[in-house]
Coordinates of C-alpha atoms and ligand atoms in Angstrom, one line a residue:
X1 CA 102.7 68.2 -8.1
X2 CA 99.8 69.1 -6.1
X3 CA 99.5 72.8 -5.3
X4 CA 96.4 75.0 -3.9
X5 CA 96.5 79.0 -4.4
X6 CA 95.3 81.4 -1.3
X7 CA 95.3 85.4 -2.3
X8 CA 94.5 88.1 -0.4
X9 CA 91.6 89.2 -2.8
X10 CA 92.7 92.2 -4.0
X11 CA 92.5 92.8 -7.5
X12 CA 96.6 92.9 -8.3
X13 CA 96.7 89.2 -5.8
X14 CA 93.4 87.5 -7.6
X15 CA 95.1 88.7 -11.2
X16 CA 98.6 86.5 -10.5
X17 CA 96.5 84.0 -8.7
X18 CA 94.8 83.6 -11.9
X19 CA 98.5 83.5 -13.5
X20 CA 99.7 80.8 -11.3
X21 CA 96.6 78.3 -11.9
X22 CA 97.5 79.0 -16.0
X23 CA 101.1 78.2 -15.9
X24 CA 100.4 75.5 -13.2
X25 CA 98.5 73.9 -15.6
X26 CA 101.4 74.3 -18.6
X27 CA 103.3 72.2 -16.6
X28 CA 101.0 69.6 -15.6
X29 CA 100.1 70.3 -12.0
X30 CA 97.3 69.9 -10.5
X31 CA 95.3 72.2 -8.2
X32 CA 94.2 69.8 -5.1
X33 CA 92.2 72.1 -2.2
X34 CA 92.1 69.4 0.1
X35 CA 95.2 67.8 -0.2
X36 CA 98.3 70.0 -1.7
X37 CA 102.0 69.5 -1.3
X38 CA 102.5 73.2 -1.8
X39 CA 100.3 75.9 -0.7
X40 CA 101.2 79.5 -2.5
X41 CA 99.9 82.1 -0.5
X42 CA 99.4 85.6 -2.6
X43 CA 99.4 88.8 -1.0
X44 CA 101.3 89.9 2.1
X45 CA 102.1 88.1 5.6
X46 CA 98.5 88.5 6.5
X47 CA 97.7 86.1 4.1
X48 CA 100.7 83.5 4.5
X49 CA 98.6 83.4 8.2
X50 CA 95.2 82.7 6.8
X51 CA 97.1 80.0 4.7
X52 CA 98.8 78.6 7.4
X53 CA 95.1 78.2 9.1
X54 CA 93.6 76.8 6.6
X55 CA 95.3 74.0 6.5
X56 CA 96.5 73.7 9.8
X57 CA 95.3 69.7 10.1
X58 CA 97.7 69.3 7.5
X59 CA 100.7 71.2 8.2
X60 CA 104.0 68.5 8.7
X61 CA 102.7 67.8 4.3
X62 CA 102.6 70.8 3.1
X63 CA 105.3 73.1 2.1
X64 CA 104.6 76.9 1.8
X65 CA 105.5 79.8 -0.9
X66 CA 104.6 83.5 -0.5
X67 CA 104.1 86.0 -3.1
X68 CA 104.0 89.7 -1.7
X69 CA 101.7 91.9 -4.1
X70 CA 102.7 94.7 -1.5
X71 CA 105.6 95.0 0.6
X72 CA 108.5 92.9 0.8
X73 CA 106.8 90.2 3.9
X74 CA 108.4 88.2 6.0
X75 CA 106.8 85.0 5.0
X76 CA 105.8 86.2 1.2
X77 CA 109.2 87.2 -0.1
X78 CA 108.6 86.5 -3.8
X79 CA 107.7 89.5 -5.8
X80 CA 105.0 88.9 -8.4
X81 CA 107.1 89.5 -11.4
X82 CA 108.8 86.6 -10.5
X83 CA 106.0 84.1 -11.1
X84 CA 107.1 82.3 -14.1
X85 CA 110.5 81.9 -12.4
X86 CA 109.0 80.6 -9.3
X87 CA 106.9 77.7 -11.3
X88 CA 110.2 76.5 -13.3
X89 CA 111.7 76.2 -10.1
X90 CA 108.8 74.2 -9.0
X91 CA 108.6 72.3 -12.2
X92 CA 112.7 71.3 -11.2
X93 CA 113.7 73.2 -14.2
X94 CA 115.5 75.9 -12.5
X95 CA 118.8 75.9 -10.9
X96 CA 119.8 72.4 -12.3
X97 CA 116.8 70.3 -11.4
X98 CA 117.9 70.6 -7.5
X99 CA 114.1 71.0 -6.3
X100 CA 113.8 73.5 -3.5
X101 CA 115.3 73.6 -0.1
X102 CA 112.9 73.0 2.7
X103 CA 113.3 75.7 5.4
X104 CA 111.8 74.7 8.9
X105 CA 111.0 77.5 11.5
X106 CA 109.0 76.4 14.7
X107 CA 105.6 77.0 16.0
X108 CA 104.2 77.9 19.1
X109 CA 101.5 75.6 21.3
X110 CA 99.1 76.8 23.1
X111 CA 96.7 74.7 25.7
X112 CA 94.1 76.8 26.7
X113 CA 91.7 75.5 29.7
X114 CA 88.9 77.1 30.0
X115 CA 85.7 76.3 32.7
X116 CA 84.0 75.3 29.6
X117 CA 87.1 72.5 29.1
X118 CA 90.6 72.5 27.1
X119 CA 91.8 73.4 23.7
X120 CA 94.8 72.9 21.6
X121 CA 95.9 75.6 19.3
X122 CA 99.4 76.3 17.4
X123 CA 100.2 79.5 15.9
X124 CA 102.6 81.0 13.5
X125 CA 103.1 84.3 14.6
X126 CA 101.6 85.0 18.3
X127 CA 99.5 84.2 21.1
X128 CA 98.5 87.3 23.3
X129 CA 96.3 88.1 25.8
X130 CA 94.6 91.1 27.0
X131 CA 92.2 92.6 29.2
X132 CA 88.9 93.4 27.2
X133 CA 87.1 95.7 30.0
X134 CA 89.9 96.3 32.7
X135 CA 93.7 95.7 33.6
X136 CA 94.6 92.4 33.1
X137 CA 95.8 90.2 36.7
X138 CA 97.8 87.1 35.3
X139 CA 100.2 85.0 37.6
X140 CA 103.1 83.5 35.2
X141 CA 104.8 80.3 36.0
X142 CA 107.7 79.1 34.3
X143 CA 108.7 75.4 34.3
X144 CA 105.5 75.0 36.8
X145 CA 107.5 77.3 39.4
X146 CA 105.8 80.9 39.9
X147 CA 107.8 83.6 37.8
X148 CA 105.6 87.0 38.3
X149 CA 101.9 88.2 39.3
X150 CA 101.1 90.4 36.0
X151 CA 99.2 93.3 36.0
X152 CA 98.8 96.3 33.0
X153 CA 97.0 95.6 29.1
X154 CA 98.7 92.1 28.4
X155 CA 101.1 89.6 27.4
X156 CA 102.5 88.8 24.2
X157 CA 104.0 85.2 23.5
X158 CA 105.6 84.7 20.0
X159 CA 107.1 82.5 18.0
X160 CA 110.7 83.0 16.4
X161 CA 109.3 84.1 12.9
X162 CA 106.4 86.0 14.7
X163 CA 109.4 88.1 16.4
X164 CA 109.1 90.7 13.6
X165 CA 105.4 91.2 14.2
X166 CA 103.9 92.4 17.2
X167 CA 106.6 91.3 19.3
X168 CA 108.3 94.3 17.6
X169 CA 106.1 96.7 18.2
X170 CA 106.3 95.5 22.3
X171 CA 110.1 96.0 22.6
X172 CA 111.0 92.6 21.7
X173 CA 113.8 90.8 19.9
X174 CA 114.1 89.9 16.6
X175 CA 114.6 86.3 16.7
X176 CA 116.5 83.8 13.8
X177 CA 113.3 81.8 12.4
X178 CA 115.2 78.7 12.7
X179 CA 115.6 79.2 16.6
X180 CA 113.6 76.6 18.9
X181 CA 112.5 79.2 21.5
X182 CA 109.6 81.2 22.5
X183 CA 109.4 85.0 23.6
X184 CA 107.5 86.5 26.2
X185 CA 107.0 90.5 25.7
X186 CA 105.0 92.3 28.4
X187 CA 102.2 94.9 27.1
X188 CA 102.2 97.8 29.1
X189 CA 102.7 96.6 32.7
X190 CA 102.2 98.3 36.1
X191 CA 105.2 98.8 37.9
X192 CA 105.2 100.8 41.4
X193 CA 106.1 99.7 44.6
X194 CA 103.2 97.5 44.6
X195 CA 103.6 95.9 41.6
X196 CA 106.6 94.7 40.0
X197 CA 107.1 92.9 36.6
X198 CA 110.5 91.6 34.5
X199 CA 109.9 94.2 32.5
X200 CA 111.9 92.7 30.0
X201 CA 110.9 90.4 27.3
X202 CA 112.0 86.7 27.8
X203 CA 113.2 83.7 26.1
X204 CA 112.5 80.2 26.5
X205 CA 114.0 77.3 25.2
X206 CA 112.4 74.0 23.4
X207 CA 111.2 71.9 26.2
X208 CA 110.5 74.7 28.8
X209 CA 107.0 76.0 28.9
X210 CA 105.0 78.4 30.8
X211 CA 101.3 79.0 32.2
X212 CA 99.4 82.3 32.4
X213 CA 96.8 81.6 35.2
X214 CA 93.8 84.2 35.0
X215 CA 94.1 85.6 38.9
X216 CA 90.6 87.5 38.4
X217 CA 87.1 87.7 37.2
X218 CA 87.7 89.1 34.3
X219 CA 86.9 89.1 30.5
X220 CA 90.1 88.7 28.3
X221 CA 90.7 89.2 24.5
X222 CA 92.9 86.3 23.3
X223 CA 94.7 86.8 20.1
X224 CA 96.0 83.8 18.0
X225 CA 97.4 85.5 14.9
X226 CA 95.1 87.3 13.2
X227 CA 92.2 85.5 15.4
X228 CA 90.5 87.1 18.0
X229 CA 88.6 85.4 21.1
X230 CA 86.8 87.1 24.1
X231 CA 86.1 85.0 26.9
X232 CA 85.3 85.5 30.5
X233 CA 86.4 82.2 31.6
X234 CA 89.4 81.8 31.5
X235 CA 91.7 79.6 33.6
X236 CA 95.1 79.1 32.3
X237 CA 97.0 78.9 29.0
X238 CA 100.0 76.8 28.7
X239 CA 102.3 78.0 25.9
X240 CA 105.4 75.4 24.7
X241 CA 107.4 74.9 21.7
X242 CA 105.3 72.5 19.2
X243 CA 106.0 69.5 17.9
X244 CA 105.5 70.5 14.7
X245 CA 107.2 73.3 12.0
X246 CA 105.9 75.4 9.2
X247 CA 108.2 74.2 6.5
X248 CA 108.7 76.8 3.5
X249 CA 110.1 75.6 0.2
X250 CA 113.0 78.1 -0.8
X251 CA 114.0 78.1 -4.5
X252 CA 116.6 80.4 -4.1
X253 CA 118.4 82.1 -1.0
X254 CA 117.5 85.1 0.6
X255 CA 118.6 85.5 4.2
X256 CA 116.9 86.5 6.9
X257 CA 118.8 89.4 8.3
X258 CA 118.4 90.5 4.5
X259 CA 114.7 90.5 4.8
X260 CA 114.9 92.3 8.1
X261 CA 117.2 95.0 6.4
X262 CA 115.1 95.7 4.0
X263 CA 111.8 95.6 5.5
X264 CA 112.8 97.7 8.4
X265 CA 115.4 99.6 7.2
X266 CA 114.6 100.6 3.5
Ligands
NAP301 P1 97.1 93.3 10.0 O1 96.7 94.3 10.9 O2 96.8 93.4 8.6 O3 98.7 93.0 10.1 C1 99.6 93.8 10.7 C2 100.9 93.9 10.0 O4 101.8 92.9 10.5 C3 100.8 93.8 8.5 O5 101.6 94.8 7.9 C4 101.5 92.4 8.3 O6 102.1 92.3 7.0 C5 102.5 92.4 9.4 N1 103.0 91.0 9.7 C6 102.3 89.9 9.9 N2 103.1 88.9 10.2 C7 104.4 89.4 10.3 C8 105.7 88.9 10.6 N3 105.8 87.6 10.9 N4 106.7 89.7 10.5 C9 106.6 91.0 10.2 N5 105.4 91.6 9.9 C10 104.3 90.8 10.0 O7 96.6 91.9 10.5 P2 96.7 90.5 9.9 O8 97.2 90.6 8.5 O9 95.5 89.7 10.2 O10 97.9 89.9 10.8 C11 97.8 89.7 12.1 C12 99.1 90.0 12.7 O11 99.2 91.4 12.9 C13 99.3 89.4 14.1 O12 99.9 88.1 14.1 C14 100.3 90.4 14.7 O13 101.7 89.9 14.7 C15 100.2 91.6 13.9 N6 99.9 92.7 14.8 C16 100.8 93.7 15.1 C17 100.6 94.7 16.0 C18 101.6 95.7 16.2 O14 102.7 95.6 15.7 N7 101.4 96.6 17.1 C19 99.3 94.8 16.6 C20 98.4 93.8 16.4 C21 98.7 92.8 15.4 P3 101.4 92.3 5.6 O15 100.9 93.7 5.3 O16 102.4 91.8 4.7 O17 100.2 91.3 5.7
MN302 MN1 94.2 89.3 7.9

């Protein structure tokens, strides 16, 4: 067994992480930074999304685990006491030998063409976009017909298991993780009898994708999870279902709408 350790760098997420590489080594795996089957990520969802970008060349080999040394997380649902649990599990000791259950949620591509030329990103939580200086003026198309002219602070486009994130705080819905969608959530949009938006968020299914065209000068603030990017050249970003998943190993159940109970609602 292969396995690589991310914490957040606190002193409580270094401590276990120094835990984890000791009874790791009990049990004979080894710690491989380039090329691990399981990543642990210790800390809090912040941290599950610096893990997730670490390795994202790598992502269809690699399984994921996360601790939480804070609050229950969304992607770090393990609390640290349960450490020595969590590596007999991983060692196949646990729950007859069974090994864990792989749990796929999707991710969210993004193509984004700049004057400059074209990149490929995918995401685990979000993409959004904002303007940096002034109001943002964005046409949408879906399915390469036109949906909306934009115009207020952004747009938000998440992925399933990003739906409890910022998407939340927009008005969004919570999604299932294992859904093969995307959501669009509007951030603060002008609406008068000049300008009208949805208003409400959207979602779109595997296979359908939509473009933001930049319908201004204008300096934007792109967001792709916890990264930030400001350009002024913008000219369009075409977000789709990936190809790919995040897989998670699960060593024992815990539901989603158990996690969302108990993260939101005490
Ligand atoms: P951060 O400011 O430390 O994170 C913001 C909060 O979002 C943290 O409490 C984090 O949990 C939580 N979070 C991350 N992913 C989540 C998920 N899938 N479901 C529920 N909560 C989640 O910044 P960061 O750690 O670098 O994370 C960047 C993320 O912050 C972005 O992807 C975006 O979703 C989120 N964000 C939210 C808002 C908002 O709600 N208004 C605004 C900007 C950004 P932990 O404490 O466990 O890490
Ligand atoms: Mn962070």
């Amino acid at each position: 067994m292969k396995y690589y350790v991310l914490d957040r760098g606190d002193q409580l997420s270094i401590d276990l992480s120094q835990q984890f590489h000791k009874l790791a080594a009990e049990k004979g795996f080894e710690m491989d930074s380039e090329s691990p089957e399981i990543v642990i990520s210790i800390g809090g969802d912040g941290t599950m999304l610096h893990a997730f970008h670490s390795f994202i060349d790598r992502i269809p080999e690699i399984a994921f685990v996360g601790v939480h040394t804070g609050h229950l997380g969304f992607y770090a649902d393990w609390k640290a006491q349960d450490l020595p649990k969590l590596i007999e599990f991983m060692s196949g000791a646990g729950e007859g030998g069974l090994g864990p259950k792989i749990v796929k949620y999707p991710l969210l591509e993004l193509e984004i063409e700049r004057k400059s030329g074209t990149s490929v990103h995918t995401v685990l939580n979000e993409f959004a976009i904002k303007g940096a200086e002034a109001t943002m003026v964005v046409q949408i198309d879906i399915n390469d017909e036109v949906f909306e002219m934009f115009r207020g602070d952004g747009i938000c486009v998440s992925t399933p298991s990003g739906s409890t994130a910022y998407n939340r705080g927009l008005g969004g819905a919570i999604m299932h993780p294992t859904l093969e969608a995307l959501q669009i959530a509007e951030i603060a949009s002008i609406n008068n009898r000049v300008f009208r938006t949805l208003g409400s968020p959207l979602v779109l299914p595997k296979h359908h994708h939509c473009d933001i065209y930049s319908r201004k000068e204008q300096r934007l603030l792109l967001t792709m999870d916890h990264r930030y990017l400001a350009i002024d050249d913008l000219v369009s970003v075409r977000c789709r279902v990936s190809s790919h998943k995040i897989s998670f190993a699960r060593y024992r159940p815990f539901p989603f709408w158990n996690r969302v109970r108990e993260a939101f609602l005490g």
